[in-house]
XYZ file of C-alpha atoms in Angstrom:
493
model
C 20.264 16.317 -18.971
C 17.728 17.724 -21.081
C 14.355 19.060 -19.867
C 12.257 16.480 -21.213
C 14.707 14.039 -19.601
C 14.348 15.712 -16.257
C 10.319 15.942 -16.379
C 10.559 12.173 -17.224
C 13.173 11.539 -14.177
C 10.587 13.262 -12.036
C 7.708 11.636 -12.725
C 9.186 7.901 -12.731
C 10.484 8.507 -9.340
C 7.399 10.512 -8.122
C 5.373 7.370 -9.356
C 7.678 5.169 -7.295
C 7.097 7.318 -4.515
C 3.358 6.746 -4.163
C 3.650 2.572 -3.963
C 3.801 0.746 -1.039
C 5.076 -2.740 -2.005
C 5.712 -5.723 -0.013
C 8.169 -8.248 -0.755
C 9.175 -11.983 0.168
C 12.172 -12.640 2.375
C 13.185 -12.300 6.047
C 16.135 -9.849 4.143
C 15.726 -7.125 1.677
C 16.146 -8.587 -2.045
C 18.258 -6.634 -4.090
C 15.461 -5.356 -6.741
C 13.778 -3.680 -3.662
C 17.398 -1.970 -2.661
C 17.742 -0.717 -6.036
C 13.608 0.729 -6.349
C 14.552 2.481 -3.089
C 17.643 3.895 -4.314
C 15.492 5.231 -7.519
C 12.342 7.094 -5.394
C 10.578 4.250 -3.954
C 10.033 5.712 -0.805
C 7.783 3.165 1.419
C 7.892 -0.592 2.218
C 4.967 -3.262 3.494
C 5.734 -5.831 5.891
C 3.932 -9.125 6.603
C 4.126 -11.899 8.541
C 6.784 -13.984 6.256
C 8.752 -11.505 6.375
C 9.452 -11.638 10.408
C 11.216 -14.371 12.258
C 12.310 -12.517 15.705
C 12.669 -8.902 17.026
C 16.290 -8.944 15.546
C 15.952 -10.225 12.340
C 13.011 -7.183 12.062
C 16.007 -4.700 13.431
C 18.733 -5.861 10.344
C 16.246 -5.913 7.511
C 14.828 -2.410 8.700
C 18.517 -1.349 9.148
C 18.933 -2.760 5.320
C 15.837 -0.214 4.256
C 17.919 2.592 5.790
C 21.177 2.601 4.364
C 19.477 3.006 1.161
C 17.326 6.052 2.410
C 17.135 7.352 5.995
C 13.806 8.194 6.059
C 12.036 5.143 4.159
C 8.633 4.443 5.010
C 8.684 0.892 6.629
C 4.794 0.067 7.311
C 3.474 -2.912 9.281
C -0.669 -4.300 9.866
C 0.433 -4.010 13.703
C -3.319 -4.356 15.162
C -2.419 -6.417 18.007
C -4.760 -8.969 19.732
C -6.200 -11.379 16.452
C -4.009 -9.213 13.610
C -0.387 -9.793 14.625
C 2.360 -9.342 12.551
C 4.851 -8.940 14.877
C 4.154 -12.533 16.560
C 2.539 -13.961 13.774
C 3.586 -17.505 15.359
C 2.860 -17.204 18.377
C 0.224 -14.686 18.602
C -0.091 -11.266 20.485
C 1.385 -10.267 23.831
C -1.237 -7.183 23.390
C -5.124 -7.651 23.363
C -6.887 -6.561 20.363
C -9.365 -3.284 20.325
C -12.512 -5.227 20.933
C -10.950 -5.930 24.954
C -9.648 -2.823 25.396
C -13.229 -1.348 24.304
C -14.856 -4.033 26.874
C -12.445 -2.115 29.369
C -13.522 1.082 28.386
C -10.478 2.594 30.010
C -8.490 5.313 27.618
C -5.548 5.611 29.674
C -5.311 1.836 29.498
C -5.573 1.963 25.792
C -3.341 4.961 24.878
C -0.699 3.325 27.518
C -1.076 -0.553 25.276
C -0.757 1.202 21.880
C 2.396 3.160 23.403
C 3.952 -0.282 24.483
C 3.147 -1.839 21.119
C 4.223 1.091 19.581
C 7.928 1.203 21.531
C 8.415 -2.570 20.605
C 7.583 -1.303 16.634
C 9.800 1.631 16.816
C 12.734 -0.593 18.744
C 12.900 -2.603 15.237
C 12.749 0.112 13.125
C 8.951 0.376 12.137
C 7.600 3.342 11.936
C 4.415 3.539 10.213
C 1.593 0.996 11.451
C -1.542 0.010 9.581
C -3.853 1.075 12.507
C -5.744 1.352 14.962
C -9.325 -0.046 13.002
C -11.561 3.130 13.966
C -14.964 0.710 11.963
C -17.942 1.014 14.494
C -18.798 -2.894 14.463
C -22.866 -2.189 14.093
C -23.320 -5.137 11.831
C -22.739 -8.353 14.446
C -22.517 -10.732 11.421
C -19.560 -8.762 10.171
C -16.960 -11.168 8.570
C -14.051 -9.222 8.447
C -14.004 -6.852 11.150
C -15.844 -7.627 14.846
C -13.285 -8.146 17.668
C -10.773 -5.841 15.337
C -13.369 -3.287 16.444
C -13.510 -1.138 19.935
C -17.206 -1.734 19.614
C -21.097 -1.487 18.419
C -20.929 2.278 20.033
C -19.397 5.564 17.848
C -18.547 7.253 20.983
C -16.983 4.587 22.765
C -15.036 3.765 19.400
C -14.066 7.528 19.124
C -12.398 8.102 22.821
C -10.274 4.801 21.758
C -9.316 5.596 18.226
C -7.852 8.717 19.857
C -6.700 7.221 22.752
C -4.591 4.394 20.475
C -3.474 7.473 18.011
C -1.969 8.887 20.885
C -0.570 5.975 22.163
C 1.359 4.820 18.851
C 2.871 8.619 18.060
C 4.063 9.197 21.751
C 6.690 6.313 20.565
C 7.510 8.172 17.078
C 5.301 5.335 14.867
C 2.468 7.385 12.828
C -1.173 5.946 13.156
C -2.886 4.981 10.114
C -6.296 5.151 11.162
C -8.947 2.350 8.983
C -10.595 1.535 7.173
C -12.215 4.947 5.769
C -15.254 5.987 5.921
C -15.725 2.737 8.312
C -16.340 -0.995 7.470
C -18.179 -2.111 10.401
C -21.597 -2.511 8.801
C -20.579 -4.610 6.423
C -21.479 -8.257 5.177
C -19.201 -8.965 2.995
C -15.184 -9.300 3.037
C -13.454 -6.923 0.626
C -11.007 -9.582 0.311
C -13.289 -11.483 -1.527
C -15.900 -8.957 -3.194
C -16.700 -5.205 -2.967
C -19.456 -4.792 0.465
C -21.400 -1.962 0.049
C -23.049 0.051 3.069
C -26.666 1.384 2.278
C -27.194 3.192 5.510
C -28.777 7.075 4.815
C -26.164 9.916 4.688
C -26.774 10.893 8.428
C -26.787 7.734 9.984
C -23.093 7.555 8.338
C -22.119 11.080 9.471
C -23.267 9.784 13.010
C -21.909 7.008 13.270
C -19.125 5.727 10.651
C -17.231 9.157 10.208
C -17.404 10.214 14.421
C -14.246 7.737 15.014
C -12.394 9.233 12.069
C -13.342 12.891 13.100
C -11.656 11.869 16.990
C -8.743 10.386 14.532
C -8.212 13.286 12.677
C -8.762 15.863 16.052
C -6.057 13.552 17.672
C -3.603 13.970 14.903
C -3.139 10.621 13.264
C -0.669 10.926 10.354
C -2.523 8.851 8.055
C -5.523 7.116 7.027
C -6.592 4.004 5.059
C -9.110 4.019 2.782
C -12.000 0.981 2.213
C -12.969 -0.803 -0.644
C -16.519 -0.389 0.041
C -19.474 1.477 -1.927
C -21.491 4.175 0.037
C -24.411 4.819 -2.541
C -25.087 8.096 -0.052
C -21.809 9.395 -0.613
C -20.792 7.858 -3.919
C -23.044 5.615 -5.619
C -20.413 4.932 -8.435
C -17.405 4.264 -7.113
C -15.886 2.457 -3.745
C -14.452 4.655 -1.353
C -10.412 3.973 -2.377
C -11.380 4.748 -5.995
C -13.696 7.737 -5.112
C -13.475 11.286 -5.362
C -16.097 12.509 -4.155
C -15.198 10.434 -0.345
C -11.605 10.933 -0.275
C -11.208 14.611 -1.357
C -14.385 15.841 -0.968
C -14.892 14.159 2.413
C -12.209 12.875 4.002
C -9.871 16.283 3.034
C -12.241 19.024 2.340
C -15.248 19.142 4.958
C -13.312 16.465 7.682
C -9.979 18.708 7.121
C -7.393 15.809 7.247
C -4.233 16.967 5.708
C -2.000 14.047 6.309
C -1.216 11.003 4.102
C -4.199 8.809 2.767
C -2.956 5.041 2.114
C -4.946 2.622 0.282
C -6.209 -0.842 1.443
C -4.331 -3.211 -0.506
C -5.185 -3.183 -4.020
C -4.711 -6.551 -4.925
C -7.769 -7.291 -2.665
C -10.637 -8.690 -4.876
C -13.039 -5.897 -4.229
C -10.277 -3.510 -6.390
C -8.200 -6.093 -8.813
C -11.478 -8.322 -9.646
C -13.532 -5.240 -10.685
C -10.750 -2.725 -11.742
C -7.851 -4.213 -11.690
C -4.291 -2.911 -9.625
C -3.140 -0.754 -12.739
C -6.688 0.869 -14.074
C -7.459 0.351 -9.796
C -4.483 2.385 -8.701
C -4.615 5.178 -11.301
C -8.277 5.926 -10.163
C -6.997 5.810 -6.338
C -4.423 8.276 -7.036
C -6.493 10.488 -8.833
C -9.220 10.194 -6.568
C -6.840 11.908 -3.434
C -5.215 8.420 -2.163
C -1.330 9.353 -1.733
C -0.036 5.827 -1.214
C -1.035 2.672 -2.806
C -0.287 -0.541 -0.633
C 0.145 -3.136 -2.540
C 1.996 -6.780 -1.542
C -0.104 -8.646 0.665
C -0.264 -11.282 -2.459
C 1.739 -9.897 -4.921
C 5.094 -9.212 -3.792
C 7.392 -9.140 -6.429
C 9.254 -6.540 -8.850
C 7.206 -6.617 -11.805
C 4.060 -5.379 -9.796
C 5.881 -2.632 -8.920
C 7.391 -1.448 -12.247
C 3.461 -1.963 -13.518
C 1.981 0.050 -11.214
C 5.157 2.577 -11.640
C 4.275 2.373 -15.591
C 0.987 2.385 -15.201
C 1.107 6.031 -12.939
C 3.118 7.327 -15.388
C 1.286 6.559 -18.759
C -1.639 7.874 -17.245
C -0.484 11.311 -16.340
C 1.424 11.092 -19.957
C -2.427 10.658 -21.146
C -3.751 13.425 -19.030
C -5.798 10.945 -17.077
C -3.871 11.653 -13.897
C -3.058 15.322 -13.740
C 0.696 15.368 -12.674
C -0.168 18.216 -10.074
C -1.729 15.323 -8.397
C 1.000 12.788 -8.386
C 3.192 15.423 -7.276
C 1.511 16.501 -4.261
C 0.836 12.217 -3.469
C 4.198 11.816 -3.582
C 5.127 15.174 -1.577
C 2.782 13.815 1.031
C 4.912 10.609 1.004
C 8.095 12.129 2.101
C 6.569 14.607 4.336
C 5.648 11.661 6.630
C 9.339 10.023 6.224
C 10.559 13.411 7.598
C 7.974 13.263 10.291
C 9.032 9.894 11.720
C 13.017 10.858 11.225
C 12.791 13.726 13.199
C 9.846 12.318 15.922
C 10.603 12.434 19.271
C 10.129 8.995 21.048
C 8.761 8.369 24.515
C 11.167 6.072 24.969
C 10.236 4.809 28.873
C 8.078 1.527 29.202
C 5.325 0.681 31.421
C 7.151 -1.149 34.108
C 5.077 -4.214 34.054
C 3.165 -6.824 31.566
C 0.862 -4.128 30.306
C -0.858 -7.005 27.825
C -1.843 -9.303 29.871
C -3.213 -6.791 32.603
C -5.170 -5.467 29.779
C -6.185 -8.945 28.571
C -7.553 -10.140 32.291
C -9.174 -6.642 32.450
C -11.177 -7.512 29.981
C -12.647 -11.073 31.119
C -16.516 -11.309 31.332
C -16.977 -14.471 33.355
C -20.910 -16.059 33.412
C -20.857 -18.509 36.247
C -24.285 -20.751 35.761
C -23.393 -23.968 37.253
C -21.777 -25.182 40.732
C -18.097 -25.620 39.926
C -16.494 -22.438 38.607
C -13.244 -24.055 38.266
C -10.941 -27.063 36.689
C -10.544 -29.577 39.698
C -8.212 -31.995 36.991
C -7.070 -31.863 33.060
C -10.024 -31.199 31.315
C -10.214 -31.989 27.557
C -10.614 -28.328 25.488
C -12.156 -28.802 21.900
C -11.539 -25.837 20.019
C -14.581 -24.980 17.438
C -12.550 -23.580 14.678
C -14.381 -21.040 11.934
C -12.421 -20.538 8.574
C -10.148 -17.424 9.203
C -10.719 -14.521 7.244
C -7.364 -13.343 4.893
C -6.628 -10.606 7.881
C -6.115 -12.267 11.003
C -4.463 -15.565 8.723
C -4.716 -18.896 9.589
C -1.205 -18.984 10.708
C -1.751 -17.244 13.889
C -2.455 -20.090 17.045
C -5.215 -19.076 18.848
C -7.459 -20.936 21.496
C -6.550 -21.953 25.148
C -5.744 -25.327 24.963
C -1.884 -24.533 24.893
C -2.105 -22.565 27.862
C -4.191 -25.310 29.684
C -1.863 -27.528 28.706
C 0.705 -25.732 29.822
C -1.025 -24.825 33.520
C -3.110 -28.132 33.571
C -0.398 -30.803 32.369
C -2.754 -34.035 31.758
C -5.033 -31.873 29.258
C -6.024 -32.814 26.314
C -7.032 -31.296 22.871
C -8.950 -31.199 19.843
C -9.605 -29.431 16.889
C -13.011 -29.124 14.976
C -14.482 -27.291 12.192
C -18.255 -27.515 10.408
C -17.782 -31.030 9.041
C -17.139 -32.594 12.551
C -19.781 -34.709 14.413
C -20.232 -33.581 17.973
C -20.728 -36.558 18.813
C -16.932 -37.156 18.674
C -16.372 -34.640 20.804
C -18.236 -36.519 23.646
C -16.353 -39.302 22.903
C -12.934 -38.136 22.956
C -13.964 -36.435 25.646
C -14.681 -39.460 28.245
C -14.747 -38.534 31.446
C -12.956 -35.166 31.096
C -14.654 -32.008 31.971
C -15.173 -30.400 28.510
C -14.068 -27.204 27.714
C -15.502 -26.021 24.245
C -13.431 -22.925 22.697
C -15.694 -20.769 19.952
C -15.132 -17.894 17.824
C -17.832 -16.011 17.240
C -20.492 -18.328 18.171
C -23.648 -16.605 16.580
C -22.040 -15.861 13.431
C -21.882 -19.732 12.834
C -25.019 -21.897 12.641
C -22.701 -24.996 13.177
C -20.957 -23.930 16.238
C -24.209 -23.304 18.044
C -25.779 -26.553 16.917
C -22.679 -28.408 18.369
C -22.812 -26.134 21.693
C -26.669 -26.983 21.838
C -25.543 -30.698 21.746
C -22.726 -30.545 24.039
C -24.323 -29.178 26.995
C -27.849 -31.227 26.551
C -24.878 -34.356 27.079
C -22.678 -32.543 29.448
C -24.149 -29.328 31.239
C -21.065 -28.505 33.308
C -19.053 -28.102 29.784
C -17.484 -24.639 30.120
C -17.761 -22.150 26.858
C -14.815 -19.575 26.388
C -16.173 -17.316 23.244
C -12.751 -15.688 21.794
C -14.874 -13.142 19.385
C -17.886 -10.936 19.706
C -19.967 -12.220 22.499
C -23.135 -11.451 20.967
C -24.980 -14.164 22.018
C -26.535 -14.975 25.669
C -23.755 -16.683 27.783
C -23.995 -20.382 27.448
C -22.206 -23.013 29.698
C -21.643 -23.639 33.381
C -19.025 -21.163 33.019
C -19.167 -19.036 30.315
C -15.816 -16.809 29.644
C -15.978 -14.067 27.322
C -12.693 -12.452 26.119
C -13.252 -10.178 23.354
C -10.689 -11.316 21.225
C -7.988 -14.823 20.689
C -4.687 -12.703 21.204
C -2.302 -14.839 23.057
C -2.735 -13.025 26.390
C -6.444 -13.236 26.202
C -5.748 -17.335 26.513
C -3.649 -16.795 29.466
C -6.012 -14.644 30.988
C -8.928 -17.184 30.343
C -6.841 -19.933 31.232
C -5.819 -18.370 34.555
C -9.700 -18.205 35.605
C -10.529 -21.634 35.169
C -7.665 -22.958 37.047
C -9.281 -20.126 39.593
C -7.439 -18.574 42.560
């Protein structure tokens, strides 16, 4: 093989190294077998491609026999961002209840257990913890995915969670970087920008990531916001001056920085993935995840193509991709050789956690269900993380407890008038999500309880606004375990 040939051999499979694709399937396809066996060196999963703890085990066992220490990544957030029970939803409340808990141990000991149950199928790098300081209550895309409105709470969790997930062997990849939880906008959709003054960001976006970093998280993700005080150019994924400067030179993180995915709007409306992942690259990113929405070969050999031409160019300086793709493989050999806590709690750790964090309001004379009530869940349009696949609500575990109850769904274009009427008789229990974020849901609340004022209100996101309702149950998030802990205290003792 000649030089030229060898260079070329290098930097093709150095440019596979830096992706992070996702695919379609329960089973690896055989394009992704063969990109592995070439350098590709890290693979996203999703939802649709997980149908039960053992399918997970043979498709990650698949990954392996091609290379031993393949990256296999998962957006593991527990409580409303499940992966892992995408269909039923999660056995593990989210970060907003543990914050409400404000118990460390507690958290570090749930993001071990979630971590074990990731590691015992043969993940090994998840997509979290979310380390955004929710200051922004009308924030679309983050809020219960958040610890909280307070940096230091947020900070003893972050680390607490990074702890938790590496005790079991599964690297942390702390997010969203330098911290989306003053935004308005959803970089699914658009790119937010954040035009808080350099040291209100320093005080209170980047103190979660410095606990991240102190607690050793292997990786971080960056955002697809702009920062005018740190770079009024570029968003963060794309800029220099955040992820080197910042992130690696005065915060000191040496491990592996992963993109959001780039075929988010905010990055492939503005930039698009090629011109989009070039920049991130260049700009200090080491992996680009990619495969949320495009999942196929051909958006892999374009990004591959596009890596390449650019260094070819001298756009990309192949010192750069080099050291991206070193940092790559130094994580694989990280999670080969981790050591594994490999003991469980002993007990339900999820739901403990999820009753933990209950706030219960009583304002009225009956505190509890005396017969079936009928639940009508006030349903907001899901934003693209959480997916509007996930079940959520209480009315199945009412159902379930209460046998005689009955349901209904409703969204902005319903009358609540019809609740009332379906309703009868029944006891009404009205299920919200984020209640202040959505003009309609409090207009129907207002008219439910001026018709009914023993209806009961469980609020399954922030609880920002006053408790409302003869009961009023707040719990911090619509994991599965938060229902059963919410449903368990209106049946009462």
């Amino acid at each position: 093989m000649t030089t030229i040939a060898r260079a070329t051999d290098t930097l093709t499979r150095d440019a596979l190294t830096v992706l992070q694709p996702g695919f379609v399937g329960t089973s690896a396809p055989d394009w992704l077998l063969r990109r592995i066996g070439e350098g590709l060196h890290s693979v996203g999963l999703f939802g649709r491609n997980i149908a039960s703890p053992e399918q997970l085990a043979a498709l990650t066992a698949q990954l392996r026999a091609e290379r031993d220490d393949v990256l296999v990544a998962i957006d593991e957030e527990g409580g409303d961002v499940t992966r892992l029970e995408v269909r039923s939803g999660s056995s593990f409340p989210g970060n907003h209840a543990l914050g409400a808990v404000d118990d460390p141990e507690l958290t570090r000991a749930v993001a071990a257990e979630l971590a074990r149950r990731l590691a015992a199928c043969g993940v090994n790098l998840n997509w979290a913890p979310s380390a955004d300081v929710n200051s922004n209550p009308d924030n679309p895309v983050i809020g219960v995915r958040s610890f909280g409105a307070d940096p230091a709470l947020v900070s003893r969790h972050t680390a607490a969670y990074v702890e938790g997930l590496q005790s079991a062997g599964v690297a942390a990849c702390t997010k969203h970087f330098p911290g989306h939880g003053d935004t308005a906008v959803d970089s699914h959709h658009a790119v937010p920008r954040i035009d808080a003054p350099l040291d209100v960001l320093r005080e209170r976006e980047l103190t979660p990531f410095r606990a991240a970093i102190a607690a050793g998280t292997r990786a971080v993700m960056s955002a697809h916001i702009l920062l005018p005080a740190l770079d009024p150019d570029r968003p963060a994924t794309l800029s220099r001056r955040i992820l080197t400067g910042l992130l690696r030179e005065e915060l000191n993180f040496d491990g592996l920085i992963v993109t959001d995915g780039m075929e988010m709007r905010a990055i492939s409306g503005t930039y698009g993935i090629e011109r989009g992942s070039v920049l991130a690259v260049a700009a200090g990113a080491d992996a680009i995840c990619v495969g949320g929405g495009l999942a196929d070969e051909d958006t892999v050999l374009r990004l591959r193509d596009a890596l390449v031409a650019a260094v070819r160019t001298g756009e990309l300086p192949e010192e750069r991709l080099a050291d991206a793709a070193a940092r790559v493989r130094a994580l694989g050999r990280w999670s080969a050789s981790a050591v594994r806590v490999e003991s469980g709690t002993g007990h339900d750790i999820g739901t403990t956690a999820a009753r933990r964090a209950l706030r219960i309001t009583v304002n009225g004379e009956h505190p509890h269900l005396s017969s079936p009530p009928y639940v009508a869940a006030l349903t907001p349009m899901a934003n693209i993380a959480v997916g509007d696949e996930t079940p959520w609500g209480v009315a199945a575990e009412l159902v379930r407890l209460l046998p005689g109850t009955e349901t209904g769904s409703y969204t902005a274009d319903s009358d609540p008038a019809d609740i009332l009427a379906a309703a009868g008789d029944r006891r009404i229990v009205t299920v919200v999500r984020d209640a202040h974020r959505h003009a309609w849901m409090s207009g129907a609340l207002d008219v439910l309880l001026a018709a009914r004022p023993d209806t009961v209100v469980v609020e399954m996101g922030v609880p920002q606004a006053p408790p409302r309702g003869s009961v009023h149950i707040a719990t911090h998030g619509a994991a599965r375990v938060c229902a059963v802990a919410a449903a368990e205290a209106l049946l009462g003792p």
